[in-house]
Short mmCIF file of N, CA and C in Angstrom, two decimals:
data_model
loop_
_atom_site.label_atom_id
_atom_site.label_comp_id
_atom_site.label_asym_id
_atom_site.label_seq_id
_atom_site.Cartn_x
_atom_site.Cartn_y
_atom_site.Cartn_z
N UNK A 1 53.93 97.68 135.47
CA UNK A 1 55.26 97.21 135.21
C UNK A 1 55.27 96.33 133.95
N UNK A 2 54.29 95.41 133.86
CA UNK A 2 54.21 94.56 132.69
C UNK A 2 53.92 95.39 131.44
N UNK A 3 53.13 96.43 131.63
CA UNK A 3 52.76 97.29 130.52
C UNK A 3 54.00 97.98 129.93
N UNK A 4 54.86 98.52 130.77
CA UNK A 4 56.06 99.21 130.29
C UNK A 4 57.05 98.23 129.67
N UNK A 5 57.15 97.03 130.19
CA UNK A 5 58.03 96.02 129.60
C UNK A 5 57.52 95.63 128.22
N UNK A 6 56.23 95.51 128.08
CA UNK A 6 55.63 95.16 126.80
C UNK A 6 55.87 96.28 125.78
N UNK A 7 55.73 97.50 126.22
CA UNK A 7 55.95 98.65 125.33
C UNK A 7 57.40 98.67 124.86
N UNK A 8 58.33 98.45 125.74
CA UNK A 8 59.76 98.45 125.39
C UNK A 8 60.05 97.33 124.40
N UNK A 9 59.49 96.15 124.64
CA UNK A 9 59.70 95.02 123.74
C UNK A 9 59.12 95.32 122.36
N UNK A 10 57.93 95.90 122.32
CA UNK A 10 57.31 96.25 121.04
C UNK A 10 58.13 97.32 120.31
N UNK A 11 58.66 98.26 121.03
CA UNK A 11 59.48 99.32 120.42
C UNK A 11 60.74 98.72 119.81
N UNK A 12 61.34 97.77 120.50
CA UNK A 12 62.55 97.13 119.99
C UNK A 12 62.25 96.34 118.72
N UNK A 13 61.15 95.61 118.72
CA UNK A 13 60.75 94.84 117.54
C UNK A 13 60.43 95.78 116.38
N UNK A 14 59.71 96.84 116.66
CA UNK A 14 59.33 97.80 115.61
C UNK A 14 60.56 98.48 115.03
N UNK A 15 61.51 98.84 115.86
CA UNK A 15 62.70 99.53 115.35
C UNK A 15 63.55 98.59 114.51
N UNK A 16 63.62 97.31 114.89
CA UNK A 16 64.41 96.38 114.08
C UNK A 16 63.69 96.07 112.77
N UNK A 17 62.37 96.07 112.78
CA UNK A 17 61.61 95.83 111.55
C UNK A 17 61.73 97.01 110.61
N UNK A 18 61.89 98.19 111.15
CA UNK A 18 61.99 99.40 110.34
C UNK A 18 63.44 99.79 110.06
N UNK A 19 64.38 98.95 110.49
CA UNK A 19 65.79 99.28 110.31
C UNK A 19 66.10 99.43 108.82
N UNK A 20 66.88 100.41 108.52
CA UNK A 20 67.28 100.68 107.14
C UNK A 20 68.58 99.93 106.89
N UNK A 21 68.53 99.03 105.93
CA UNK A 21 69.70 98.22 105.61
C UNK A 21 70.42 98.86 104.43
N UNK A 22 71.74 99.06 104.55
CA UNK A 22 72.49 99.62 103.42
C UNK A 22 72.41 98.68 102.20
N UNK A 23 72.34 99.28 101.03
CA UNK A 23 72.24 98.52 99.79
C UNK A 23 73.41 98.91 98.89
N UNK A 24 74.24 97.92 98.48
CA UNK A 24 75.33 98.26 97.55
C UNK A 24 74.77 98.82 96.24
N UNK A 25 75.48 99.78 95.68
CA UNK A 25 75.03 100.41 94.43
C UNK A 25 75.09 99.41 93.28
N UNK A 26 74.32 99.69 92.26
CA UNK A 26 74.31 98.86 91.06
C UNK A 26 75.69 98.93 90.40
N UNK A 27 76.19 97.79 90.00
CA UNK A 27 77.49 97.74 89.33
C UNK A 27 78.66 97.63 90.28
N UNK A 28 78.38 97.45 91.58
CA UNK A 28 79.45 97.31 92.57
C UNK A 28 80.34 96.14 92.17
N UNK A 29 81.66 96.34 92.18
CA UNK A 29 82.59 95.30 91.76
C UNK A 29 82.96 94.32 92.87
N UNK A 30 82.86 94.77 94.13
CA UNK A 30 83.24 93.88 95.23
C UNK A 30 82.45 94.25 96.48
N UNK A 31 81.85 93.24 97.11
CA UNK A 31 81.16 93.46 98.38
C UNK A 31 81.82 92.61 99.46
N UNK A 32 81.72 93.09 100.69
CA UNK A 32 82.24 92.36 101.85
C UNK A 32 81.13 92.33 102.88
N UNK A 33 80.91 91.15 103.46
CA UNK A 33 79.87 90.99 104.48
C UNK A 33 80.43 91.49 105.82
N UNK A 34 79.63 92.29 106.51
CA UNK A 34 80.03 92.84 107.82
C UNK A 34 80.11 91.70 108.83
N UNK A 35 81.26 91.63 109.56
CA UNK A 35 81.48 90.59 110.57
C UNK A 35 81.25 91.17 111.96
N UNK A 36 81.07 90.30 112.95
CA UNK A 36 80.88 90.79 114.32
C UNK A 36 82.06 91.61 114.83
N UNK A 37 83.24 91.39 114.28
CA UNK A 37 84.42 92.14 114.73
C UNK A 37 84.50 93.53 114.12
N UNK A 38 83.68 93.80 113.10
CA UNK A 38 83.66 95.13 112.47
C UNK A 38 82.83 96.06 113.35
N UNK A 39 83.50 97.06 113.92
CA UNK A 39 82.81 97.93 114.88
C UNK A 39 82.50 99.32 114.36
N UNK A 40 83.16 99.75 113.31
CA UNK A 40 82.92 101.10 112.80
C UNK A 40 83.18 101.19 111.31
N UNK A 41 82.56 102.15 110.68
CA UNK A 41 82.67 102.31 109.23
C UNK A 41 84.08 102.67 108.78
N UNK A 42 84.73 103.56 109.51
CA UNK A 42 86.06 104.00 109.10
C UNK A 42 87.03 102.83 109.12
N UNK A 43 87.01 102.06 110.19
CA UNK A 43 87.90 100.91 110.29
C UNK A 43 87.52 99.85 109.25
N UNK A 44 86.23 99.63 109.04
CA UNK A 44 85.76 98.68 108.03
C UNK A 44 86.27 99.10 106.65
N UNK A 45 86.14 100.37 106.34
CA UNK A 45 86.60 100.88 105.04
C UNK A 45 88.10 100.69 104.89
N UNK A 46 88.86 101.08 105.92
CA UNK A 46 90.32 100.97 105.87
C UNK A 46 90.75 99.51 105.71
N UNK A 47 90.13 98.62 106.47
CA UNK A 47 90.47 97.19 106.40
C UNK A 47 90.19 96.60 105.02
N UNK A 48 89.28 97.21 104.29
CA UNK A 48 88.90 96.68 102.97
C UNK A 48 89.39 97.54 101.81
N UNK A 49 90.37 98.39 102.09
CA UNK A 49 91.05 99.13 101.02
C UNK A 49 90.27 100.25 100.39
N UNK A 50 89.40 100.90 101.14
CA UNK A 50 88.67 102.04 100.60
C UNK A 50 88.59 103.13 101.65
N UNK A 51 87.78 104.13 101.40
CA UNK A 51 87.64 105.24 102.34
C UNK A 51 86.20 105.30 102.85
N UNK A 52 86.02 105.98 103.95
CA UNK A 52 84.67 106.15 104.51
C UNK A 52 83.78 106.90 103.52
N UNK A 53 84.36 107.88 102.84
CA UNK A 53 83.61 108.66 101.85
C UNK A 53 83.09 107.75 100.73
N UNK A 54 83.96 106.87 100.24
CA UNK A 54 83.53 105.93 99.19
C UNK A 54 82.50 104.94 99.72
N UNK A 55 82.69 104.50 100.95
CA UNK A 55 81.73 103.57 101.56
C UNK A 55 80.33 104.19 101.58
N UNK A 56 80.24 105.45 101.94
CA UNK A 56 78.94 106.14 101.93
C UNK A 56 78.40 106.30 100.51
N UNK A 57 79.30 106.56 99.57
CA UNK A 57 78.88 106.78 98.18
C UNK A 57 78.40 105.48 97.53
N UNK A 58 79.05 104.36 97.85
CA UNK A 58 78.76 103.10 97.18
C UNK A 58 77.72 102.24 97.89
N UNK A 59 77.22 102.69 99.04
CA UNK A 59 76.22 101.93 99.79
C UNK A 59 75.04 102.83 100.12
N UNK A 60 73.99 102.68 99.32
CA UNK A 60 72.80 103.50 99.52
C UNK A 60 72.19 103.20 100.89
N UNK A 61 71.74 104.21 101.54
CA UNK A 61 71.07 104.15 102.85
C UNK A 61 72.01 103.86 104.02
N UNK A 62 73.32 103.81 103.78
CA UNK A 62 74.26 103.68 104.90
C UNK A 62 74.31 105.04 105.59
N UNK A 63 74.06 105.04 106.87
CA UNK A 63 74.00 106.30 107.61
C UNK A 63 75.40 106.84 107.87
N UNK A 64 75.49 108.14 107.94
CA UNK A 64 76.77 108.79 108.20
C UNK A 64 77.34 108.47 109.57
N UNK A 65 76.48 108.13 110.53
CA UNK A 65 76.97 107.75 111.86
C UNK A 65 77.18 106.24 111.97
N UNK A 66 76.95 105.52 110.89
CA UNK A 66 77.14 104.06 110.81
C UNK A 66 76.31 103.28 111.81
N UNK A 67 75.20 103.84 112.23
CA UNK A 67 74.33 103.13 113.17
C UNK A 67 73.71 101.89 112.54
N UNK A 68 73.69 101.84 111.20
CA UNK A 68 73.12 100.66 110.54
C UNK A 68 74.19 99.79 109.88
N UNK A 69 75.37 99.76 110.47
CA UNK A 69 76.43 98.83 110.05
C UNK A 69 76.09 97.50 110.71
N UNK A 70 75.30 96.70 110.02
CA UNK A 70 74.75 95.48 110.62
C UNK A 70 75.52 94.24 110.20
N UNK A 71 75.81 93.40 111.18
CA UNK A 71 76.51 92.14 110.94
C UNK A 71 75.67 91.29 109.98
N UNK A 72 76.37 90.67 109.02
CA UNK A 72 75.71 89.78 108.07
C UNK A 72 75.24 90.44 106.79
N UNK A 73 75.31 91.76 106.73
CA UNK A 73 74.87 92.46 105.52
C UNK A 73 76.08 92.85 104.67
N UNK A 74 75.97 92.72 103.35
CA UNK A 74 77.09 93.09 102.48
C UNK A 74 77.19 94.60 102.28
N UNK A 75 78.42 95.07 102.20
CA UNK A 75 78.68 96.48 101.86
C UNK A 75 79.61 96.51 100.66
N UNK A 76 79.39 97.46 99.79
CA UNK A 76 80.25 97.63 98.61
C UNK A 76 81.55 98.30 99.02
N UNK A 77 82.68 97.68 98.65
CA UNK A 77 83.99 98.26 98.97
C UNK A 77 84.77 98.62 97.70
N UNK A 78 84.22 98.29 96.53
CA UNK A 78 84.84 98.66 95.26
C UNK A 78 83.70 99.04 94.31
N UNK A 79 83.58 100.31 94.07
CA UNK A 79 82.47 100.85 93.30
C UNK A 79 82.45 100.43 91.86
N UNK A 80 81.43 100.87 91.14
CA UNK A 80 81.30 100.52 89.73
C UNK A 80 82.44 101.09 88.91
N UNK A 81 82.71 100.42 87.81
CA UNK A 81 83.74 100.92 86.90
C UNK A 81 83.27 102.23 86.32
N UNK A 82 84.22 103.13 86.15
CA UNK A 82 83.89 104.40 85.51
C UNK A 82 83.73 104.15 84.02
N UNK A 83 82.68 104.69 83.48
CA UNK A 83 82.45 104.55 82.05
C UNK A 83 83.17 105.68 81.35
N UNK A 84 84.26 105.33 80.71
CA UNK A 84 85.00 106.35 79.98
C UNK A 84 84.62 106.25 78.51
N UNK A 85 84.35 107.38 77.94
CA UNK A 85 84.00 107.42 76.53
C UNK A 85 85.29 107.40 75.73
N UNK A 86 85.35 106.55 74.72
CA UNK A 86 86.56 106.58 73.89
C UNK A 86 86.63 107.90 73.14
N UNK A 87 87.83 108.37 72.97
CA UNK A 87 88.01 109.62 72.24
C UNK A 87 87.67 109.38 70.78
N UNK A 88 86.93 110.29 70.17
CA UNK A 88 86.64 110.10 68.75
C UNK A 88 87.92 110.27 67.94
N UNK A 89 87.97 109.53 66.86
CA UNK A 89 89.15 109.63 66.01
C UNK A 89 89.24 111.04 65.45
N UNK A 90 90.44 111.54 65.44
CA UNK A 90 90.64 112.87 64.88
C UNK A 90 90.51 112.79 63.37
N UNK A 91 89.76 113.70 62.77
CA UNK A 91 89.63 113.65 61.31
C UNK A 91 90.96 113.95 60.65
N UNK A 92 91.22 113.22 59.59
CA UNK A 92 92.47 113.45 58.88
C UNK A 92 92.29 114.66 57.98
N UNK A 93 93.24 115.55 58.06
CA UNK A 93 93.20 116.73 57.21
C UNK A 93 93.74 116.36 55.84
N UNK A 94 93.12 116.89 54.79
CA UNK A 94 93.64 116.57 53.45
C UNK A 94 95.03 117.17 53.29
N UNK A 95 95.80 116.52 52.46
CA UNK A 95 97.15 117.03 52.20
C UNK A 95 97.04 118.41 51.58
N UNK A 96 98.04 119.22 51.84
CA UNK A 96 98.04 120.55 51.26
C UNK A 96 98.12 120.42 49.74
N UNK A 97 97.28 121.16 49.01
CA UNK A 97 97.32 121.04 47.56
C UNK A 97 98.64 121.60 47.03
N UNK A 98 99.13 120.95 46.00
CA UNK A 98 100.37 121.42 45.38
C UNK A 98 100.03 122.63 44.53
N UNK A 99 100.70 123.71 44.80
CA UNK A 99 100.48 124.91 44.02
C UNK A 99 101.31 124.81 42.74
N UNK A 100 100.73 125.24 41.61
CA UNK A 100 101.52 125.19 40.38
C UNK A 100 102.70 126.15 40.49
N UNK A 101 103.75 125.80 39.80
CA UNK A 101 104.95 126.64 39.83
C UNK A 101 104.61 128.01 39.27
N UNK A 102 105.27 129.00 39.81
CA UNK A 102 105.08 130.36 39.32
C UNK A 102 105.55 130.42 37.88
N UNK A 103 104.84 131.14 37.03
CA UNK A 103 105.21 131.15 35.61
C UNK A 103 106.63 131.66 35.35
N UNK A 104 107.18 132.45 36.23
CA UNK A 104 108.52 132.99 36.00
C UNK A 104 109.62 132.10 36.55
N UNK A 105 109.25 131.01 37.18
CA UNK A 105 110.28 130.14 37.75
C UNK A 105 110.86 129.28 36.65
N UNK A 106 112.06 128.85 36.86
CA UNK A 106 112.74 128.02 35.88
C UNK A 106 112.18 126.61 35.90
N UNK A 107 112.29 125.95 34.81
CA UNK A 107 111.87 124.56 34.72
C UNK A 107 112.84 123.71 35.53
N UNK A 108 112.41 122.57 36.00
CA UNK A 108 113.33 121.72 36.74
C UNK A 108 114.54 121.36 35.89
N UNK A 109 115.64 121.08 36.55
CA UNK A 109 116.92 120.85 35.86
C UNK A 109 116.79 119.76 34.80
N UNK A 110 116.08 118.67 35.12
CA UNK A 110 115.98 117.57 34.16
C UNK A 110 115.18 117.95 32.92
N UNK A 111 114.35 118.98 33.02
CA UNK A 111 113.56 119.40 31.86
C UNK A 111 114.33 120.39 30.98
N UNK A 112 115.42 120.95 31.48
CA UNK A 112 116.19 121.92 30.70
C UNK A 112 117.22 121.20 29.83
N UNK A 113 117.62 121.85 28.78
CA UNK A 113 118.65 121.29 27.91
C UNK A 113 119.98 121.33 28.63
N UNK A 114 120.87 120.41 28.32
CA UNK A 114 122.19 120.43 28.96
C UNK A 114 122.89 121.76 28.69
N UNK A 115 123.78 122.12 29.60
CA UNK A 115 124.46 123.41 29.55
C UNK A 115 125.23 123.60 28.23
N UNK A 116 125.90 122.55 27.77
CA UNK A 116 126.69 122.66 26.53
C UNK A 116 125.77 122.99 25.35
N UNK A 117 124.63 122.34 25.30
CA UNK A 117 123.69 122.59 24.19
C UNK A 117 123.16 124.01 24.26
N UNK A 118 122.94 124.50 25.45
CA UNK A 118 122.44 125.87 25.58
C UNK A 118 123.49 126.87 25.10
N UNK A 119 124.74 126.62 25.45
CA UNK A 119 125.78 127.58 25.03
C UNK A 119 126.00 127.51 23.53
N UNK A 120 125.88 126.34 22.92
CA UNK A 120 126.02 126.22 21.46
C UNK A 120 124.88 126.95 20.77
N UNK A 121 123.68 126.85 21.35
CA UNK A 121 122.53 127.55 20.78
C UNK A 121 122.74 129.05 20.84
N UNK A 122 123.34 129.54 21.91
CA UNK A 122 123.58 130.97 22.04
C UNK A 122 124.61 131.42 21.00
N UNK A 123 125.63 130.59 20.74
CA UNK A 123 126.62 130.92 19.73
C UNK A 123 125.98 131.00 18.34
N UNK A 124 125.14 130.07 18.05
CA UNK A 124 124.49 130.06 16.75
C UNK A 124 123.65 131.31 16.56
N UNK A 125 122.96 131.70 17.58
CA UNK A 125 122.14 132.90 17.49
C UNK A 125 123.03 134.13 17.25
N UNK A 126 124.15 134.18 17.94
CA UNK A 126 125.06 135.31 17.77
C UNK A 126 125.62 135.33 16.35
N UNK A 127 125.98 134.16 15.81
CA UNK A 127 126.52 134.07 14.46
C UNK A 127 125.47 134.51 13.43
N UNK A 128 124.24 134.10 13.66
CA UNK A 128 123.17 134.48 12.75
C UNK A 128 122.96 135.99 12.76
N UNK A 129 123.05 136.59 13.92
CA UNK A 129 122.89 138.04 14.02
C UNK A 129 124.00 138.76 13.27
N UNK A 130 125.23 138.26 13.39
CA UNK A 130 126.37 138.90 12.71
C UNK A 130 126.21 138.82 11.19
N UNK A 131 125.71 137.67 10.75
CA UNK A 131 125.57 137.48 9.31
C UNK A 131 124.48 138.38 8.73
N UNK A 132 123.46 138.62 9.51
CA UNK A 132 122.38 139.44 9.01
C UNK A 132 122.72 140.91 9.04
N UNK A 133 123.68 141.29 9.76
CA UNK A 133 124.02 142.70 9.85
C UNK A 133 124.98 143.08 8.81
#
């Protein structure tokens, strides 16, 4: 009888010594210590504003059956910040090159002689032609 009691006591001590304690992940933003009133992972997660899935993701070695939800140990309830890469600046495209005017296009209005001067020049040419004929 004493032998079996001793074996049971040793088994209890050995199992508690080998208990796997959940460890919050590196970069955890917020941890909460498990209280005696916390009885299950789902309720613990809900009470602390997260999900059971996140609780498992953010606490290494936390068992899926929550058998190692131990009073006095911290659990991560807000995971690490996501590292977002800044978008690279978009390269600026060079301005479209100005194409030279087509040789058959007219000169801009300001570069042309006024209309009256052009018509006088045409008259002079006509008069010169008449005189030469």
